[in-house]
mmCIF file of C-alpha atoms in Angstrom:
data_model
loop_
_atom_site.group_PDB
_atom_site.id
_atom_site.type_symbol
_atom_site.label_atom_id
_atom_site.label_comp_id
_atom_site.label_asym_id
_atom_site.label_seq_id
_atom_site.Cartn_x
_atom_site.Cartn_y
_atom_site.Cartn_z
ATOM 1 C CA UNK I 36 24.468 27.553 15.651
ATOM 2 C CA UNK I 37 24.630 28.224 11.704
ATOM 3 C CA UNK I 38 27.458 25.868 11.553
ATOM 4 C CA UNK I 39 25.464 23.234 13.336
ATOM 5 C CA UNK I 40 22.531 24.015 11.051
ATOM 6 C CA UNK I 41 24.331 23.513 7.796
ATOM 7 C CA UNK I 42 25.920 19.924 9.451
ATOM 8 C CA UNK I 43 22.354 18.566 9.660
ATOM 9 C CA UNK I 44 21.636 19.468 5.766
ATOM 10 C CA UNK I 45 21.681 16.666 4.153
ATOM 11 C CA UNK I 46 23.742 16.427 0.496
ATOM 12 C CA UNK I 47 20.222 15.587 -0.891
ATOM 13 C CA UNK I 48 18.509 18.485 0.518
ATOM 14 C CA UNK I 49 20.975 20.811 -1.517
ATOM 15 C CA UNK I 50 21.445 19.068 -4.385
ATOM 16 C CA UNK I 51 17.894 16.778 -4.992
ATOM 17 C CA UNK I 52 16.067 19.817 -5.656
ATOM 18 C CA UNK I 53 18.066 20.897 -8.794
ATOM 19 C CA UNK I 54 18.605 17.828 -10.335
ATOM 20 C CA UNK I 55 15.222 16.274 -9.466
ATOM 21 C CA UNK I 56 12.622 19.359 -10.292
ATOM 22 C CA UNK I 57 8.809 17.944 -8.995
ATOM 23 C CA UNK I 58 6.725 16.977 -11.257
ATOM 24 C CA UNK I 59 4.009 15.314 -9.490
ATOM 25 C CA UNK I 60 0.748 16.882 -7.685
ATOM 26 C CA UNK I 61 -0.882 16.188 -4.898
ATOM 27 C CA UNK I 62 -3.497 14.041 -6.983
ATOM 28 C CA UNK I 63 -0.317 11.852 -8.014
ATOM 29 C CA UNK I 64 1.057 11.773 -4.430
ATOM 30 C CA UNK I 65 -2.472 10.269 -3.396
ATOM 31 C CA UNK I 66 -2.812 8.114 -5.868
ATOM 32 C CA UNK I 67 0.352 6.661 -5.004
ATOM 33 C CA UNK I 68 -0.441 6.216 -1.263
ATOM 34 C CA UNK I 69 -4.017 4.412 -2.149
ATOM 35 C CA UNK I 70 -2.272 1.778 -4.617
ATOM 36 C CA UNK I 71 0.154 1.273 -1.258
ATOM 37 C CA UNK I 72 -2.500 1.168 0.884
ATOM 38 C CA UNK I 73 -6.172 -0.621 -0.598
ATOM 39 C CA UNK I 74 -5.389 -3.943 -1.159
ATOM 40 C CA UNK I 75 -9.281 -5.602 -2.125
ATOM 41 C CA UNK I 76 -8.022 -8.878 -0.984
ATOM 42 C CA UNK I 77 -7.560 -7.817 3.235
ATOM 43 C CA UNK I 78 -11.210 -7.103 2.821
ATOM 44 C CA UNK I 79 -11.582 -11.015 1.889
ATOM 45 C CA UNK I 80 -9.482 -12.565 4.854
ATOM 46 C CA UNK I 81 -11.218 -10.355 7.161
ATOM 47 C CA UNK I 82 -14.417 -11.326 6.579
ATOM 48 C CA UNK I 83 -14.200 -14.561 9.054
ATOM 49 C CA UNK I 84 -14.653 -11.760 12.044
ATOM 50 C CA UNK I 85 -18.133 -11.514 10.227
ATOM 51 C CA UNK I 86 -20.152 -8.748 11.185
ATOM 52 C CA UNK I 87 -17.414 -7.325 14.101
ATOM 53 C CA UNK I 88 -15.031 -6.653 10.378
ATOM 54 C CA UNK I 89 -16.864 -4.174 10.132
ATOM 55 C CA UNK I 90 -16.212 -2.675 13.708
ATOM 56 C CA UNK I 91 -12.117 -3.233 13.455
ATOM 57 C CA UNK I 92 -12.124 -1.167 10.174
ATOM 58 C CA UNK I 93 -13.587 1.364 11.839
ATOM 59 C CA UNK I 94 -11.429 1.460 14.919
ATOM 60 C CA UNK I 95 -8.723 0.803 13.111
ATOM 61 C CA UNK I 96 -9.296 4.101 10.595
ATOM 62 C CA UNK I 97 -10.153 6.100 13.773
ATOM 63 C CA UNK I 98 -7.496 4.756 16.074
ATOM 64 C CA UNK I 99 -4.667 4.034 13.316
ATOM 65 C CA UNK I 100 -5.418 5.878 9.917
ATOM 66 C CA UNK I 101 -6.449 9.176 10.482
ATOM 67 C CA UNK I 102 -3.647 9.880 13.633
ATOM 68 C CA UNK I 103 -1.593 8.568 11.097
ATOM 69 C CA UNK I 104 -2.543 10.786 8.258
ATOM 70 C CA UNK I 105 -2.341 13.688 11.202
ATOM 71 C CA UNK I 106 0.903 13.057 12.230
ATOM 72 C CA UNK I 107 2.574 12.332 8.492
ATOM 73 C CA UNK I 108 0.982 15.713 7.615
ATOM 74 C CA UNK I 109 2.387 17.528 10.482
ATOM 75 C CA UNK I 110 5.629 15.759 9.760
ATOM 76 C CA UNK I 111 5.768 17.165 6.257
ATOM 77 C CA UNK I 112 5.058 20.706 7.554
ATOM 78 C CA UNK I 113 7.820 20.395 9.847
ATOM 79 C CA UNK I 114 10.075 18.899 6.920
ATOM 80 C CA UNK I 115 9.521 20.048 3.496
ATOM 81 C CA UNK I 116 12.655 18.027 2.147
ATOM 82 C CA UNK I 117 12.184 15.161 -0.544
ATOM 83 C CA UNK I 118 12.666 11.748 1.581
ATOM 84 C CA UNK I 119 9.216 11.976 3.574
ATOM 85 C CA UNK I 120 10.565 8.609 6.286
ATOM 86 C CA UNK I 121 13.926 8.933 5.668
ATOM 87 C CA UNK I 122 14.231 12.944 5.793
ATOM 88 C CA UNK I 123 12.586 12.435 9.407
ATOM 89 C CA UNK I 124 14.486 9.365 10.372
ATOM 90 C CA UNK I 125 17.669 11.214 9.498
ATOM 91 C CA UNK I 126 16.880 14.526 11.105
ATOM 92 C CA UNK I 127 15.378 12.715 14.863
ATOM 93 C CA UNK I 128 18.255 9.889 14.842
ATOM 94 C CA UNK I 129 21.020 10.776 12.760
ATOM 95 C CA UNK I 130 22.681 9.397 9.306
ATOM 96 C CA UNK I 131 22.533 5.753 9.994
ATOM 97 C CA UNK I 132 19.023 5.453 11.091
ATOM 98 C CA UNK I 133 17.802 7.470 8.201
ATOM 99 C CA UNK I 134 19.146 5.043 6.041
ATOM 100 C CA UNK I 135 17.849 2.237 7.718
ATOM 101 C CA UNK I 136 14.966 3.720 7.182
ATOM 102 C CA UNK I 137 15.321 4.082 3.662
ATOM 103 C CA UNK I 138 16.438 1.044 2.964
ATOM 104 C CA UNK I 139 13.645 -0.730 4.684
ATOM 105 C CA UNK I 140 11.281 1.621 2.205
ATOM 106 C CA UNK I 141 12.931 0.804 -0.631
ATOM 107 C CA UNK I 142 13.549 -2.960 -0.243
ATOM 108 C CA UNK I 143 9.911 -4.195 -0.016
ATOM 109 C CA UNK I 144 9.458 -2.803 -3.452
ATOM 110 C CA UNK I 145 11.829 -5.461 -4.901
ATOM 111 C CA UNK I 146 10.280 -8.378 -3.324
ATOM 112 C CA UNK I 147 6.355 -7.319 -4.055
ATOM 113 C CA UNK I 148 7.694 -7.091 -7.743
ATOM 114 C CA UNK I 149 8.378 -10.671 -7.917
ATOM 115 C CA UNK I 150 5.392 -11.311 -5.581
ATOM 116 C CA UNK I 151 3.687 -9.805 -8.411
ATOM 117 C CA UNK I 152 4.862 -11.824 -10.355
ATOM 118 C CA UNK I 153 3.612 -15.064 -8.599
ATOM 119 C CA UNK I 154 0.401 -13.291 -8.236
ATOM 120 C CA UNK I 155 -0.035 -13.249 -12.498
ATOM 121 C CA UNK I 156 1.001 -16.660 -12.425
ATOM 122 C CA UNK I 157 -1.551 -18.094 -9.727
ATOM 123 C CA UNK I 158 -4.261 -15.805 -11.615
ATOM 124 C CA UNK I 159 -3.264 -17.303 -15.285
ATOM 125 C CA UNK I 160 -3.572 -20.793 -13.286
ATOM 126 C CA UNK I 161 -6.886 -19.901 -12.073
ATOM 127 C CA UNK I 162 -8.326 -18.561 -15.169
ATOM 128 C CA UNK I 163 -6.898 -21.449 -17.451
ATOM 129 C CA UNK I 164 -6.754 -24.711 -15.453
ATOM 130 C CA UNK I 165 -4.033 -27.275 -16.216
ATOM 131 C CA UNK I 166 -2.299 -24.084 -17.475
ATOM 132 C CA UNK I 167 1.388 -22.925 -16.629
ATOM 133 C CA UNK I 168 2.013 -26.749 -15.326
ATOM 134 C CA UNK I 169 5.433 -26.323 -15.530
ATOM 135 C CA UNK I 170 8.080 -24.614 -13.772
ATOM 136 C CA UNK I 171 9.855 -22.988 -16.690
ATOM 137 C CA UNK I 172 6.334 -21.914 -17.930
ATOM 138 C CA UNK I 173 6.227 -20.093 -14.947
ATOM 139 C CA UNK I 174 9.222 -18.700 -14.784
ATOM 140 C CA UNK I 175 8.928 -17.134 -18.350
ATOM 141 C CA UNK I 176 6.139 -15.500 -17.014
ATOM 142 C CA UNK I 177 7.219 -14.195 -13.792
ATOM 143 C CA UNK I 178 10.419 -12.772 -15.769
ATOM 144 C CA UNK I 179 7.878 -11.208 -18.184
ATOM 145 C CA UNK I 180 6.112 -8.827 -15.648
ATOM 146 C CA UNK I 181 10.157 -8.230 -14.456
ATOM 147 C CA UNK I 182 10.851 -6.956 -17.751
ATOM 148 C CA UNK I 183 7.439 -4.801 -17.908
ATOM 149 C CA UNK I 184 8.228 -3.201 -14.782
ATOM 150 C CA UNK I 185 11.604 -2.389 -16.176
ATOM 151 C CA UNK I 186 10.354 -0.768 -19.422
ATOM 152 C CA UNK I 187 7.496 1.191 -17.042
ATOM 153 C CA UNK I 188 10.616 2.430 -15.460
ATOM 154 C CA UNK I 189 12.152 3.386 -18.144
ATOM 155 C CA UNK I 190 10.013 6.082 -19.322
ATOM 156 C CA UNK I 191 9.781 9.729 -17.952
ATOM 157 C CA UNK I 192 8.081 9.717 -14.658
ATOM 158 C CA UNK I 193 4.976 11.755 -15.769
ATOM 159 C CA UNK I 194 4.340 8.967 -18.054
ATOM 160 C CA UNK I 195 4.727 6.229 -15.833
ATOM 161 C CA UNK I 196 2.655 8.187 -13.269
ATOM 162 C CA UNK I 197 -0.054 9.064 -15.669
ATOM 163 C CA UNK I 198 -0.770 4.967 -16.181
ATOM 164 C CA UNK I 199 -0.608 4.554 -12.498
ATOM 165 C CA UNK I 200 -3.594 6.931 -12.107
ATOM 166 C CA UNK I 201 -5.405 5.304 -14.294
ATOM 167 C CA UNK I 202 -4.756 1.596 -13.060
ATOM 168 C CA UNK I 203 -6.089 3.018 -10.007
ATOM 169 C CA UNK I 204 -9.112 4.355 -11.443
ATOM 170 C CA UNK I 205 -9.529 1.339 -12.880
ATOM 171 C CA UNK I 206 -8.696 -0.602 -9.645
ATOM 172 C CA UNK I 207 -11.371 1.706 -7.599
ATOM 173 C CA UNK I 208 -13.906 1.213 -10.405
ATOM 174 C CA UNK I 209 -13.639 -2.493 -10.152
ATOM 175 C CA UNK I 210 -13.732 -2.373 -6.535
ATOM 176 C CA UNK I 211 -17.190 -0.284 -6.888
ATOM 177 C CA UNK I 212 -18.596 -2.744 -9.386
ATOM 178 C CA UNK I 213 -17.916 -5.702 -6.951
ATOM 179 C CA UNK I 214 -19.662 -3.686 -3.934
ATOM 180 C CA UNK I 215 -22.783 -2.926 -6.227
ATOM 181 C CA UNK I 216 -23.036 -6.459 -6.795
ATOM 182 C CA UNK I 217 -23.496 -7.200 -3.428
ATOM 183 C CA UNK I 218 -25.994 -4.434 -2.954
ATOM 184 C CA UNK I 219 -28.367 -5.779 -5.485
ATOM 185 C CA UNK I 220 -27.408 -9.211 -4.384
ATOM 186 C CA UNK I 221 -29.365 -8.322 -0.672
ATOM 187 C CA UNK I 222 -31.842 -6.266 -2.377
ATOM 188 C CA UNK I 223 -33.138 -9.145 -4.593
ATOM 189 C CA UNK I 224 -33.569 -12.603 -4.381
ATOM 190 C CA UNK I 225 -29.989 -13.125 -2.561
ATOM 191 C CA UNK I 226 -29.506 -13.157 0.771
ATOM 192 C CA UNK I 227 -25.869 -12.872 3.235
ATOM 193 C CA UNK I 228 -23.777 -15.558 4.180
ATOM 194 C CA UNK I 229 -23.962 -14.062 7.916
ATOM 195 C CA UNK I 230 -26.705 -14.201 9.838
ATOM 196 C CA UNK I 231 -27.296 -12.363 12.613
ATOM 197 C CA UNK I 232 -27.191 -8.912 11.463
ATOM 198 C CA UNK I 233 -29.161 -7.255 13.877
ATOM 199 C CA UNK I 234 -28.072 -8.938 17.141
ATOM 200 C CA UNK I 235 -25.621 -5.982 18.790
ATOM 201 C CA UNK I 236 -23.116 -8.750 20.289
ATOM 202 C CA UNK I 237 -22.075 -9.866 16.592
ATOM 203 C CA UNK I 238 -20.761 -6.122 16.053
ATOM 204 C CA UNK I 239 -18.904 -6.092 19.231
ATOM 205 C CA UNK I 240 -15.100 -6.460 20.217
ATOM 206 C CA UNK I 241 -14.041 -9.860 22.300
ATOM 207 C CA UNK I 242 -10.913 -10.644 24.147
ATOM 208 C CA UNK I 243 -11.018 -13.612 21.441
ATOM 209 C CA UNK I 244 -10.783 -11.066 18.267
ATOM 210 C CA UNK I 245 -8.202 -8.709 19.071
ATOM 211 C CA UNK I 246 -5.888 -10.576 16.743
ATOM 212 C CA UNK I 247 -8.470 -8.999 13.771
ATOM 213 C CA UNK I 248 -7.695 -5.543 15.350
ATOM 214 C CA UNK I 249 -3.806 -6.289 14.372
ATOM 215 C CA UNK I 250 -4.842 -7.307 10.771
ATOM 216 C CA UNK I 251 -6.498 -4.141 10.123
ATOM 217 C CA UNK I 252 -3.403 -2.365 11.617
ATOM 218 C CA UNK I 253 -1.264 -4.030 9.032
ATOM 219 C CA UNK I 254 -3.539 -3.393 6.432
ATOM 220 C CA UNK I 255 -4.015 -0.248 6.653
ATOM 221 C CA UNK I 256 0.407 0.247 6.981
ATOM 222 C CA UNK I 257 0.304 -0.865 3.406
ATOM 223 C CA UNK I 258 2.844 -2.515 1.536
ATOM 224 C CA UNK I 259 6.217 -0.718 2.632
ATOM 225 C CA UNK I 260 5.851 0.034 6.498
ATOM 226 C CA UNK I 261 6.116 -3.514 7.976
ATOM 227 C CA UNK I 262 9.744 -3.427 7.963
ATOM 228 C CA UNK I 263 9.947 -0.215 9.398
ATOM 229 C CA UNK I 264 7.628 -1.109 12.393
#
């Protein structure tokens, strides 16, 4: 039975822990899984459900998030190892599968970076019209936020972490000004784009809507889970 134990130790479990001494918190480790997670702009494409948005977010945090959160903190009781998805993969299906897992992790991190990269470009367009006409233009920039991301990766990981927190805060902050300016929007002069607030069938669930159900599912996965679906 020892013998069988030590098979299922992974080379990482013996040797991460020396090489690779924590230095992140908790507060780092949640910061990390909100800038994974909130993306502002799902909150835009799910507004055409109107008032029944509001409904799927709430199903979806009570059917999805919190089981979720549940089950990924019962998993890291169960398996203190560095690796989180892979660690579990590895130990319920074996070597391969564990690195399938990984890998599927790891390789939507490459493409958001140059989807990141698009994403500065199409907000420098948007900001400055007529500007970045041309493809090279683009390009330059798109390689720019490439290099950036290099040099962030560069540094010692407290450091980089450290300016994630506070692109976060800042994040959250801007998110909180944008909600208080629809607050005093309804509370003045303004008035919402939706009517129909207080009729109870608006806020329910159809046969018609479930598709908005599936959107707040893959929302809520954040960035790096589709592929492992």
């Amino acid at each position: 039975m020892a013998a069988q134990a030590d098979e299922r130790v992974m080379i990482s479990e013996r040797i991460a822990p020396g090489m690779l001494p924590r230095v992140l918190n908790s507060f780092d480790m949640t910061i990390i899984f909100v800038a994974i997670v909130l993306f502002i702009v799902n909150a835009s494409a799910i507004q055409q459900a109107h008032q029944a948005a509001y409904t799927y977010w709430i199903l979806g945090f009570v059917a999805f998030l919190i089981p979720g959160a549940l089950v990924t903190a019962q998993l890291g009781q169960m398996f203190p190892q560095e690796g989180s998805l892979y660690v579990w993969t590895q130990k319920a299906l074996g070597p391969f599968w564990g690195f399938f897992a990984g890998f599927c992790a790891w390789w939507p991190g490459i493409l958001v970076m140059v989807a990141t990269g698009d994403a500065v470009v199409t907000l420098w367009q948007f900001v400055d019209t007529g500007g970045l006409s041309k493809a090279w233009e683009q390009g330059l920039v798109i390689l720019a936020v490439l290099w950036f991301s290099a040099l962030m990766s560069m540094m010692r990981l407290r450091m980089t972490q450290s300016y994630a927190n506070w692109a976060v805060v800042f994040y959250g902050a801007g998110i909180f000004v944008i909600g208080l300016a629809g607050i005093l929007w309804l509370i003045g002069d303004g008035h919402s784009a939706t009517g129909g607030w207080g009729t109870a069938s608006n806020w329910g669930i159809h046969s018609t809507q479930w598709t908005w159900f599936g959107f707040v599912i893959l929302a809520l996965l954040g960035i790096e889970v589709p592929l492992n679906m």
